[in-house]
């Protein structure tokens, strides 16, 4: 049995589904056909989704906010800035420096969307139909200031009840800003294939599984949890932190799930494949410390690996703990992936 994971063989659509769940927008996964043909690459797929969402945004009207404006004007409104007016002799021109608030759509939310559309328009492998759509849409952003597409700006955006419809759009924009790179002096941008980045894919897989179970079992409170060692000593700060990937309770049974995005989930030893001992030790430590904290109540431990065109499922009773070591085939149809994740929580 070959238990390796070749991320290049994961269908583009499935990466999008995982992103939609990881961003906590699973309903957006319905925007593409589960059974349709796969896309050229994730950037072209996200471009198609972004175009549809921005078209809807334009019909609805771009979100506006009051922003502070400082101008020299002959019409007094807002607060008069006497110091600036005197220093610059504005009064001799019959004007004053004033500060007021203006209700405008030229705000960071829309500036980031415009910057993303411009970045996409320079993507060398963009489908021609998407390129034409982008050019038409940019006409609606003529009054929006052009800014550099930098990650730090996404952290400055404020979202609330009145502009929640921007969240998914900005998730896509941030992904594009991180993965469609414009090199200095270049007229075209290139895709940094994040699916080949182990850390990014591991984080995506963990967040996808966590939010999938959170949506599938609303009362489970699926989350990462910090466990303590129960250690007694003078230098406990030297002990490593113990964080579970996913802890949740379903039908009065607690589960601790450790997601492992490894190219080779099982190790080859003397001509056969075996489970990684380090992963078992780690899961056992979680279960034992959780039992101590919960006065003997035992959780079920699960090691979950992504696979491509392969799957495995092992069940063990180890030191009175029930442990599952299993995989989910990310090359399967999305409906089969959903069914597989649901079945993992079923009784052995």
mmCIF file of C-alpha atoms in Angstrom:
data_model
loop_
_atom_site.group_PDB
_atom_site.id
_atom_site.type_symbol
_atom_site.label_atom_id
_atom_site.label_comp_id
_atom_site.label_asym_id
_atom_site.label_seq_id
_atom_site.Cartn_x
_atom_site.Cartn_y
_atom_site.Cartn_z
ATOM 1 C CA UNK A 1 0.000 0.000 0.000
ATOM 2 C CA UNK A 2 1.451 3.345 -1.048
ATOM 3 C CA UNK A 3 0.387 5.897 1.556
ATOM 4 C CA UNK A 4 1.970 8.985 0.023
ATOM 5 C CA UNK A 5 0.185 12.260 -0.681
ATOM 6 C CA UNK A 6 0.898 13.970 -3.990
ATOM 7 C CA UNK A 7 -0.793 17.360 -3.564
ATOM 8 C CA UNK A 8 -0.522 18.086 -7.289
ATOM 9 C CA UNK A 9 -3.110 15.353 -7.862
ATOM 10 C CA UNK A 10 -5.717 16.919 -5.582
ATOM 11 C CA UNK A 11 -8.465 18.308 -7.860
ATOM 12 C CA UNK A 12 -8.572 22.097 -7.950
ATOM 13 C CA UNK A 13 -12.261 21.996 -7.008
ATOM 14 C CA UNK A 14 -11.466 20.085 -3.821
ATOM 15 C CA UNK A 15 -8.881 22.682 -2.804
ATOM 16 C CA UNK A 16 -11.583 25.322 -3.273
ATOM 17 C CA UNK A 17 -14.030 23.328 -1.125
ATOM 18 C CA UNK A 18 -11.416 23.099 1.619
ATOM 19 C CA UNK A 19 -10.745 26.835 1.391
ATOM 20 C CA UNK A 20 -14.473 27.610 1.642
ATOM 21 C CA UNK A 21 -14.710 25.568 4.862
ATOM 22 C CA UNK A 22 -11.418 26.864 6.262
ATOM 23 C CA UNK A 23 -12.660 30.432 5.735
ATOM 24 C CA UNK A 24 -15.926 29.398 7.456
ATOM 25 C CA UNK A 25 -18.041 29.956 4.323
ATOM 26 C CA UNK A 26 -19.098 26.389 3.433
ATOM 27 C CA UNK A 27 -22.233 27.616 1.636
ATOM 28 C CA UNK A 28 -19.966 29.269 -0.936
ATOM 29 C CA UNK A 29 -18.812 25.803 -2.026
ATOM 30 C CA UNK A 30 -22.136 25.493 -3.849
ATOM 31 C CA UNK A 31 -20.958 28.070 -6.384
ATOM 32 C CA UNK A 32 -19.214 25.361 -8.399
ATOM 33 C CA UNK A 33 -20.497 22.084 -9.833
ATOM 34 C CA UNK A 34 -19.413 19.098 -7.750
ATOM 35 C CA UNK A 35 -19.644 16.778 -10.744
ATOM 36 C CA UNK A 36 -18.390 19.193 -13.420
ATOM 37 C CA UNK A 37 -14.978 19.275 -15.033
ATOM 38 C CA UNK A 38 -12.032 20.427 -12.966
ATOM 39 C CA UNK A 39 -10.505 23.886 -13.389
ATOM 40 C CA UNK A 40 -7.154 24.870 -14.908
ATOM 41 C CA UNK A 41 -5.709 26.008 -11.573
ATOM 42 C CA UNK A 42 -6.945 27.382 -8.257
ATOM 43 C CA UNK A 43 -6.289 31.000 -9.303
ATOM 44 C CA UNK A 44 -8.520 30.708 -12.382
ATOM 45 C CA UNK A 45 -11.225 29.092 -10.269
ATOM 46 C CA UNK A 46 -11.001 31.772 -7.587
ATOM 47 C CA UNK A 47 -10.983 34.436 -10.308
ATOM 48 C CA UNK A 48 -14.268 33.076 -11.625
ATOM 49 C CA UNK A 49 -15.768 33.061 -8.114
ATOM 50 C CA UNK A 50 -14.435 36.545 -7.358
ATOM 51 C CA UNK A 51 -15.859 37.940 -10.599
ATOM 52 C CA UNK A 52 -19.298 36.559 -9.740
ATOM 53 C CA UNK A 53 -19.152 37.933 -6.192
ATOM 54 C CA UNK A 54 -17.914 41.385 -7.265
ATOM 55 C CA UNK A 55 -20.592 41.617 -9.966
ATOM 56 C CA UNK A 56 -23.171 40.994 -7.243
ATOM 57 C CA UNK A 57 -21.429 43.592 -5.072
ATOM 58 C CA UNK A 58 -21.607 46.188 -7.842
ATOM 59 C CA UNK A 59 -25.346 45.584 -8.289
ATOM 60 C CA UNK A 60 -25.847 45.949 -4.548
ATOM 61 C CA UNK A 61 -23.659 49.042 -4.396
ATOM 62 C CA UNK A 62 -20.154 49.395 -2.990
ATOM 63 C CA UNK A 63 -20.022 49.768 0.762
ATOM 64 C CA UNK A 64 -19.428 53.321 1.987
ATOM 65 C CA UNK A 65 -18.143 54.804 5.229
ATOM 66 C CA UNK A 66 -17.586 58.236 6.699
ATOM 67 C CA UNK A 67 -13.899 59.115 6.450
ATOM 68 C CA UNK A 68 -12.102 62.233 7.757
ATOM 69 C CA UNK A 69 -11.082 64.728 5.042
ATOM 70 C CA UNK A 70 -8.784 67.773 5.344
ATOM 71 C CA UNK A 71 -9.128 70.345 2.566
ATOM 72 C CA UNK A 72 -8.649 74.019 1.829
ATOM 73 C CA UNK A 73 -12.076 75.343 0.870
ATOM 74 C CA UNK A 74 -14.075 78.514 0.457
ATOM 75 C CA UNK A 75 -17.113 76.722 1.906
ATOM 76 C CA UNK A 76 -17.024 76.308 5.669
ATOM 77 C CA UNK A 77 -18.250 72.949 6.915
ATOM 78 C CA UNK A 78 -17.061 70.753 9.705
ATOM 79 C CA UNK A 79 -14.191 71.954 11.876
ATOM 80 C CA UNK A 80 -12.103 74.999 10.917
ATOM 81 C CA UNK A 81 -8.351 74.393 11.292
ATOM 82 C CA UNK A 82 -7.214 77.900 12.271
ATOM 83 C CA UNK A 83 -3.546 77.053 12.773
ATOM 84 C CA UNK A 84 -3.108 75.594 9.273
ATOM 85 C CA UNK A 85 -5.182 78.391 7.739
ATOM 86 C CA UNK A 86 -2.991 81.106 9.310
ATOM 87 C CA UNK A 87 0.297 79.358 8.571
ATOM 88 C CA UNK A 88 -0.614 78.934 4.890
ATOM 89 C CA UNK A 89 -2.371 82.323 4.502
ATOM 90 C CA UNK A 90 -5.561 80.633 3.307
ATOM 91 C CA UNK A 91 -7.671 83.550 4.538
ATOM 92 C CA UNK A 92 -5.978 85.853 1.966
ATOM 93 C CA UNK A 93 -7.482 83.641 -0.756
ATOM 94 C CA UNK A 94 -10.900 83.709 0.875
ATOM 95 C CA UNK A 95 -10.498 80.124 2.019
ATOM 96 C CA UNK A 96 -9.881 78.173 5.196
ATOM 97 C CA UNK A 97 -8.457 74.775 6.013
ATOM 98 C CA UNK A 98 -11.269 72.606 7.289
ATOM 99 C CA UNK A 99 -11.728 69.068 8.562
ATOM 100 C CA UNK A 100 -14.958 67.198 7.904
ATOM 101 C CA UNK A 101 -16.280 63.702 7.288
ATOM 102 C CA UNK A 102 -17.187 62.514 3.835
ATOM 103 C CA UNK A 103 -19.428 59.541 3.021
ATOM 104 C CA UNK A 104 -17.418 57.704 0.395
ATOM 105 C CA UNK A 105 -16.804 54.307 -1.198
ATOM 106 C CA UNK A 106 -13.091 55.086 -1.516
ATOM 107 C CA UNK A 107 -12.251 52.995 1.553
ATOM 108 C CA UNK A 108 -9.806 50.172 2.279
ATOM 109 C CA UNK A 109 -12.354 47.396 1.590
ATOM 110 C CA UNK A 110 -12.886 48.547 -1.986
ATOM 111 C CA UNK A 111 -9.265 49.586 -2.494
ATOM 112 C CA UNK A 112 -8.158 46.006 -1.730
ATOM 113 C CA UNK A 113 -10.682 44.591 -4.183
ATOM 114 C CA UNK A 114 -9.470 46.960 -6.902
ATOM 115 C CA UNK A 115 -5.835 46.091 -6.186
ATOM 116 C CA UNK A 116 -6.694 42.381 -6.420
ATOM 117 C CA UNK A 117 -8.514 42.807 -9.732
ATOM 118 C CA UNK A 118 -5.477 44.631 -11.108
ATOM 119 C CA UNK A 119 -3.126 41.900 -9.850
ATOM 120 C CA UNK A 120 -5.272 39.209 -11.458
ATOM 121 C CA UNK A 121 -5.391 41.098 -14.749
ATOM 122 C CA UNK A 122 -1.603 40.647 -14.934
ATOM 123 C CA UNK A 123 -1.662 36.910 -14.193
ATOM 124 C CA UNK A 124 -0.009 35.302 -17.202
ATOM 125 C CA UNK A 125 -2.158 32.138 -17.154
ATOM 126 C CA UNK A 126 -5.517 33.823 -16.643
ATOM 127 C CA UNK A 127 -8.296 32.588 -18.925
ATOM 128 C CA UNK A 128 -9.177 35.195 -21.568
ATOM 129 C CA UNK A 129 -12.852 35.354 -20.556
ATOM 130 C CA UNK A 130 -11.841 36.214 -16.988
ATOM 131 C CA UNK A 131 -9.471 38.895 -18.256
ATOM 132 C CA UNK A 132 -12.263 40.580 -20.234
ATOM 133 C CA UNK A 133 -14.583 40.453 -17.201
ATOM 134 C CA UNK A 134 -11.903 42.042 -15.021
ATOM 135 C CA UNK A 135 -11.419 44.930 -17.451
ATOM 136 C CA UNK A 136 -15.162 45.642 -17.469
ATOM 137 C CA UNK A 137 -15.452 45.488 -13.688
ATOM 138 C CA UNK A 138 -12.533 47.818 -13.104
ATOM 139 C CA UNK A 139 -14.579 50.553 -14.796
ATOM 140 C CA UNK A 140 -16.805 50.569 -11.702
ATOM 141 C CA UNK A 141 -13.762 51.163 -9.492
ATOM 142 C CA UNK A 142 -12.487 54.291 -11.249
ATOM 143 C CA UNK A 143 -13.219 56.477 -8.228
ATOM 144 C CA UNK A 144 -11.425 54.059 -5.886
ATOM 145 C CA UNK A 145 -7.805 54.864 -5.035
ATOM 146 C CA UNK A 146 -5.142 52.481 -6.227
ATOM 147 C CA UNK A 147 -3.033 50.944 -3.457
ATOM 148 C CA UNK A 148 -0.356 48.280 -3.249
ATOM 149 C CA UNK A 149 -1.676 44.818 -2.499
ATOM 150 C CA UNK A 150 -0.014 44.141 0.854
ATOM 151 C CA UNK A 151 -0.954 41.540 3.449
ATOM 152 C CA UNK A 152 -0.857 44.042 6.331
ATOM 153 C CA UNK A 153 -3.786 45.994 4.840
ATOM 154 C CA UNK A 154 -6.125 43.004 5.225
ATOM 155 C CA UNK A 155 -5.515 43.063 8.973
ATOM 156 C CA UNK A 156 -6.663 46.698 9.061
ATOM 157 C CA UNK A 157 -10.090 46.026 7.546
ATOM 158 C CA UNK A 158 -13.031 46.260 9.944
ATOM 159 C CA UNK A 159 -15.974 43.956 9.253
ATOM 160 C CA UNK A 160 -19.316 44.099 11.030
ATOM 161 C CA UNK A 161 -22.996 43.411 10.461
ATOM 162 C CA UNK A 162 -23.382 46.039 7.735
ATOM 163 C CA UNK A 163 -20.508 44.797 5.592
ATOM 164 C CA UNK A 164 -20.321 41.062 6.356
ATOM 165 C CA UNK A 165 -20.933 40.359 2.669
ATOM 166 C CA UNK A 166 -17.353 41.560 2.056
ATOM 167 C CA UNK A 167 -15.756 38.844 4.229
ATOM 168 C CA UNK A 168 -15.659 36.027 1.659
ATOM 169 C CA UNK A 169 -14.592 38.394 -1.125
ATOM 170 C CA UNK A 170 -11.709 39.670 0.998
ATOM 171 C CA UNK A 171 -10.745 36.085 1.909
ATOM 172 C CA UNK A 172 -10.290 35.417 -1.808
ATOM 173 C CA UNK A 173 -8.424 38.706 -2.275
ATOM 174 C CA UNK A 174 -6.035 37.875 0.564
ATOM 175 C CA UNK A 175 -5.370 34.416 -0.850
ATOM 176 C CA UNK A 176 -4.582 35.944 -4.242
ATOM 177 C CA UNK A 177 -2.316 38.562 -2.667
ATOM 178 C CA UNK A 178 -0.348 35.770 -0.970
ATOM 179 C CA UNK A 179 -0.106 33.474 -3.982
ATOM 180 C CA UNK A 180 -0.117 35.593 -7.152
ATOM 181 C CA UNK A 181 3.218 37.336 -7.017
ATOM 182 C CA UNK A 182 4.166 40.426 -8.983
ATOM 183 C CA UNK A 183 7.928 40.651 -9.267
ATOM 184 C CA UNK A 184 9.499 44.108 -9.197
ATOM 185 C CA UNK A 185 9.567 45.660 -12.660
ATOM 186 C CA UNK A 186 7.540 42.821 -14.201
ATOM 187 C CA UNK A 187 4.426 43.371 -16.280
ATOM 188 C CA UNK A 188 3.056 39.909 -15.531
ATOM 189 C CA UNK A 189 2.424 38.064 -12.283
ATOM 190 C CA UNK A 190 3.123 34.415 -11.481
ATOM 191 C CA UNK A 191 1.322 31.892 -9.288
ATOM 192 C CA UNK A 192 3.185 30.675 -6.224
ATOM 193 C CA UNK A 193 1.649 27.179 -6.055
ATOM 194 C CA UNK A 194 0.665 27.046 -2.397
ATOM 195 C CA UNK A 195 -0.416 23.388 -2.743
ATOM 196 C CA UNK A 196 3.305 22.545 -2.776
ATOM 197 C CA UNK A 197 3.836 24.431 0.486
ATOM 198 C CA UNK A 198 3.643 21.801 3.240
ATOM 199 C CA UNK A 199 2.918 24.251 6.076
ATOM 200 C CA UNK A 200 0.143 26.039 4.190
ATOM 201 C CA UNK A 201 -1.518 22.794 3.126
ATOM 202 C CA UNK A 202 -1.254 21.375 6.657
ATOM 203 C CA UNK A 203 -2.918 24.486 8.087
ATOM 204 C CA UNK A 204 -5.597 24.386 5.389
ATOM 205 C CA UNK A 205 -6.344 20.699 6.033
ATOM 206 C CA UNK A 206 -6.611 21.255 9.811
ATOM 207 C CA UNK A 207 -8.916 24.278 9.498
ATOM 208 C CA UNK A 208 -11.031 22.550 6.870
ATOM 209 C CA UNK A 209 -11.602 19.461 9.057
ATOM 210 C CA UNK A 210 -12.250 21.588 12.147
ATOM 211 C CA UNK A 211 -14.859 23.779 10.464
ATOM 212 C CA UNK A 212 -16.415 20.805 8.673
ATOM 213 C CA UNK A 213 -17.183 19.112 11.992
ATOM 214 C CA UNK A 214 -18.211 22.405 13.567
ATOM 215 C CA UNK A 215 -20.821 22.832 10.826
ATOM 216 C CA UNK A 216 -21.819 19.170 10.734
ATOM 217 C CA UNK A 217 -22.217 19.020 14.534
ATOM 218 C CA UNK A 218 -23.179 22.564 15.651
ATOM 219 C CA UNK A 219 -23.147 21.708 19.356
ATOM 220 C CA UNK A 220 -19.760 19.996 19.257
ATOM 221 C CA UNK A 221 -17.749 23.195 19.853
ATOM 222 C CA UNK A 222 -14.998 21.841 17.598
ATOM 223 C CA UNK A 223 -11.877 23.808 18.456
ATOM 224 C CA UNK A 224 -8.207 23.642 19.318
ATOM 225 C CA UNK A 225 -7.646 22.959 23.018
ATOM 226 C CA UNK A 226 -4.724 23.482 25.366
ATOM 227 C CA UNK A 227 -3.986 20.616 27.776
ATOM 228 C CA UNK A 228 -1.620 20.805 30.733
ATOM 229 C CA UNK A 229 0.928 18.202 31.764
ATOM 230 C CA UNK A 230 -0.092 18.142 35.417
ATOM 231 C CA UNK A 231 3.596 18.592 36.183
ATOM 232 C CA UNK A 232 5.024 19.607 39.547
ATOM 233 C CA UNK A 233 8.337 21.418 39.465
ATOM 234 C CA UNK A 234 10.124 24.749 39.601
ATOM 235 C CA UNK A 235 10.646 25.269 35.850
ATOM 236 C CA UNK A 236 7.332 24.282 34.302
ATOM 237 C CA UNK A 237 7.711 27.068 31.742
ATOM 238 C CA UNK A 238 10.288 24.871 29.987
ATOM 239 C CA UNK A 239 7.654 22.249 29.226
ATOM 240 C CA UNK A 240 6.262 22.421 25.680
ATOM 241 C CA UNK A 241 2.676 23.519 25.219
ATOM 242 C CA UNK A 242 0.210 20.768 24.433
ATOM 243 C CA UNK A 243 -2.326 21.927 21.813
ATOM 244 C CA UNK A 244 -4.812 19.594 20.179
ATOM 245 C CA UNK A 245 -5.711 20.243 16.564
ATOM 246 C CA UNK A 246 -9.389 19.505 17.163
ATOM 247 C CA UNK A 247 -11.279 18.713 20.364
ATOM 248 C CA UNK A 248 -15.057 18.250 20.273
ATOM 249 C CA UNK A 249 -17.969 16.459 21.903
ATOM 250 C CA UNK A 250 -20.531 14.626 19.755
ATOM 251 C CA UNK A 251 -23.401 12.721 21.385
ATOM 252 C CA UNK A 252 -21.707 12.900 24.814
ATOM 253 C CA UNK A 253 -18.485 11.413 23.446
ATOM 254 C CA UNK A 254 -15.349 13.519 23.345
ATOM 255 C CA UNK A 255 -13.027 13.212 20.353
ATOM 256 C CA UNK A 256 -9.461 14.458 20.048
ATOM 257 C CA UNK A 257 -8.366 14.622 16.409
ATOM 258 C CA UNK A 258 -4.825 15.213 15.263
ATOM 259 C CA UNK A 259 -4.592 16.061 11.571
ATOM 260 C CA UNK A 260 -1.323 15.020 9.943
ATOM 261 C CA UNK A 261 -0.516 16.436 6.525
ATOM 262 C CA UNK A 262 2.428 14.227 5.635
ATOM 263 C CA UNK A 263 3.562 13.150 2.200
ATOM 264 C CA UNK A 264 4.077 9.684 3.654
ATOM 265 C CA UNK A 265 1.583 9.043 6.451
ATOM 266 C CA UNK A 266 2.868 5.539 7.113
ATOM 267 C CA UNK A 267 6.535 4.633 7.424
ATOM 268 C CA UNK A 268 8.183 1.768 5.588
ATOM 269 C CA UNK A 269 9.934 -0.628 7.960
ATOM 270 C CA UNK A 270 11.451 -3.961 6.918
ATOM 271 C CA UNK A 271 9.420 -4.100 3.748
ATOM 272 C CA UNK A 272 6.073 -3.153 5.268
ATOM 273 C CA UNK A 273 4.295 0.049 6.230
ATOM 274 C CA UNK A 274 3.759 0.933 9.873
ATOM 275 C CA UNK A 275 2.135 3.802 11.764
ATOM 276 C CA UNK A 276 4.505 6.580 12.830
ATOM 277 C CA UNK A 277 5.333 5.983 16.508
ATOM 278 C CA UNK A 278 5.775 9.703 17.227
ATOM 279 C CA UNK A 279 2.220 10.404 16.125
ATOM 280 C CA UNK A 280 0.854 7.634 18.371
ATOM 281 C CA UNK A 281 2.859 8.899 21.362
ATOM 282 C CA UNK A 282 1.564 12.413 20.811
ATOM 283 C CA UNK A 283 -2.060 11.285 20.575
ATOM 284 C CA UNK A 284 -1.666 9.096 23.647
ATOM 285 C CA UNK A 285 -0.268 12.057 25.624
ATOM 286 C CA UNK A 286 -3.336 14.095 24.672
ATOM 287 C CA UNK A 287 -5.717 11.328 25.718
ATOM 288 C CA UNK A 288 -3.967 10.578 29.013
ATOM 289 C CA UNK A 289 -3.783 14.213 30.131
ATOM 290 C CA UNK A 290 -7.377 14.800 29.034
ATOM 291 C CA UNK A 291 -8.506 11.781 31.119
ATOM 292 C CA UNK A 292 -6.648 13.074 34.173
ATOM 293 C CA UNK A 293 -8.277 16.473 33.823
ATOM 294 C CA UNK A 294 -11.764 14.994 33.324
ATOM 295 C CA UNK A 295 -11.601 12.606 36.293
ATOM 296 C CA UNK A 296 -11.249 9.412 34.319
ATOM 297 C CA UNK A 297 -13.582 10.157 31.398
ATOM 298 C CA UNK A 298 -11.943 8.917 28.217
ATOM 299 C CA UNK A 299 -11.897 10.584 24.817
ATOM 300 C CA UNK A 300 -11.574 8.775 21.498
ATOM 301 C CA UNK A 301 -8.326 9.610 19.725
ATOM 302 C CA UNK A 302 -8.102 9.974 15.940
ATOM 303 C CA UNK A 303 -5.064 10.423 13.708
ATOM 304 C CA UNK A 304 -6.356 11.730 10.379
ATOM 305 C CA UNK A 305 -4.186 11.773 7.264
ATOM 306 C CA UNK A 306 -4.989 13.094 3.783
ATOM 307 C CA UNK A 307 -4.356 10.670 0.932
ATOM 308 C CA UNK A 308 -4.581 10.686 -2.836
ATOM 309 C CA UNK A 309 -6.126 7.619 -4.486
ATOM 310 C CA UNK A 310 -5.597 5.637 -1.268
ATOM 311 C CA UNK A 311 -7.302 5.194 2.070
ATOM 312 C CA UNK A 312 -6.730 3.214 5.247
ATOM 313 C CA UNK A 313 -8.639 2.699 8.481
ATOM 314 C CA UNK A 314 -7.180 1.094 11.640
ATOM 315 C CA UNK A 315 -8.900 0.724 15.018
ATOM 316 C CA UNK A 316 -7.082 -0.105 18.247
ATOM 317 C CA UNK A 317 -7.652 -0.294 21.995
ATOM 318 C CA UNK A 318 -4.421 1.019 23.533
ATOM 319 C CA UNK A 319 -4.134 1.385 27.313
ATOM 320 C CA UNK A 320 -7.957 1.479 27.559
ATOM 321 C CA UNK A 321 -8.171 4.244 24.939
ATOM 322 C CA UNK A 322 -9.923 3.738 21.645
ATOM 323 C CA UNK A 323 -7.739 5.065 18.834
ATOM 324 C CA UNK A 324 -8.462 5.387 15.137
ATOM 325 C CA UNK A 325 -5.786 5.871 12.520
ATOM 326 C CA UNK A 326 -7.469 6.715 9.252
ATOM 327 C CA UNK A 327 -7.237 8.704 6.064
ATOM 328 C CA UNK A 328 -9.452 10.672 3.711
ATOM 329 C CA UNK A 329 -8.841 10.537 -0.034
ATOM 330 C CA UNK A 330 -8.700 14.131 -1.265
ATOM 331 C CA UNK A 331 -8.810 12.994 -4.894
ATOM 332 C CA UNK A 332 -12.338 11.643 -4.510
ATOM 333 C CA UNK A 333 -15.556 13.399 -5.421
ATOM 334 C CA UNK A 334 -16.457 15.988 -2.793
ATOM 335 C CA UNK A 335 -19.619 14.124 -1.763
ATOM 336 C CA UNK A 336 -17.484 11.055 -1.015
ATOM 337 C CA UNK A 337 -15.089 13.166 1.062
ATOM 338 C CA UNK A 338 -18.015 14.474 3.113
ATOM 339 C CA UNK A 339 -19.307 10.934 3.643
ATOM 340 C CA UNK A 340 -15.855 9.743 4.675
ATOM 341 C CA UNK A 341 -15.426 12.460 7.302
ATOM 342 C CA UNK A 342 -18.871 11.691 8.719
ATOM 343 C CA UNK A 343 -18.131 7.973 8.913
ATOM 344 C CA UNK A 344 -14.917 8.522 10.876
ATOM 345 C CA UNK A 345 -16.968 9.478 13.938
ATOM 346 C CA UNK A 346 -19.175 6.369 13.679
ATOM 347 C CA UNK A 347 -18.799 3.498 16.106
ATOM 348 C CA UNK A 348 -16.169 0.915 15.103
#
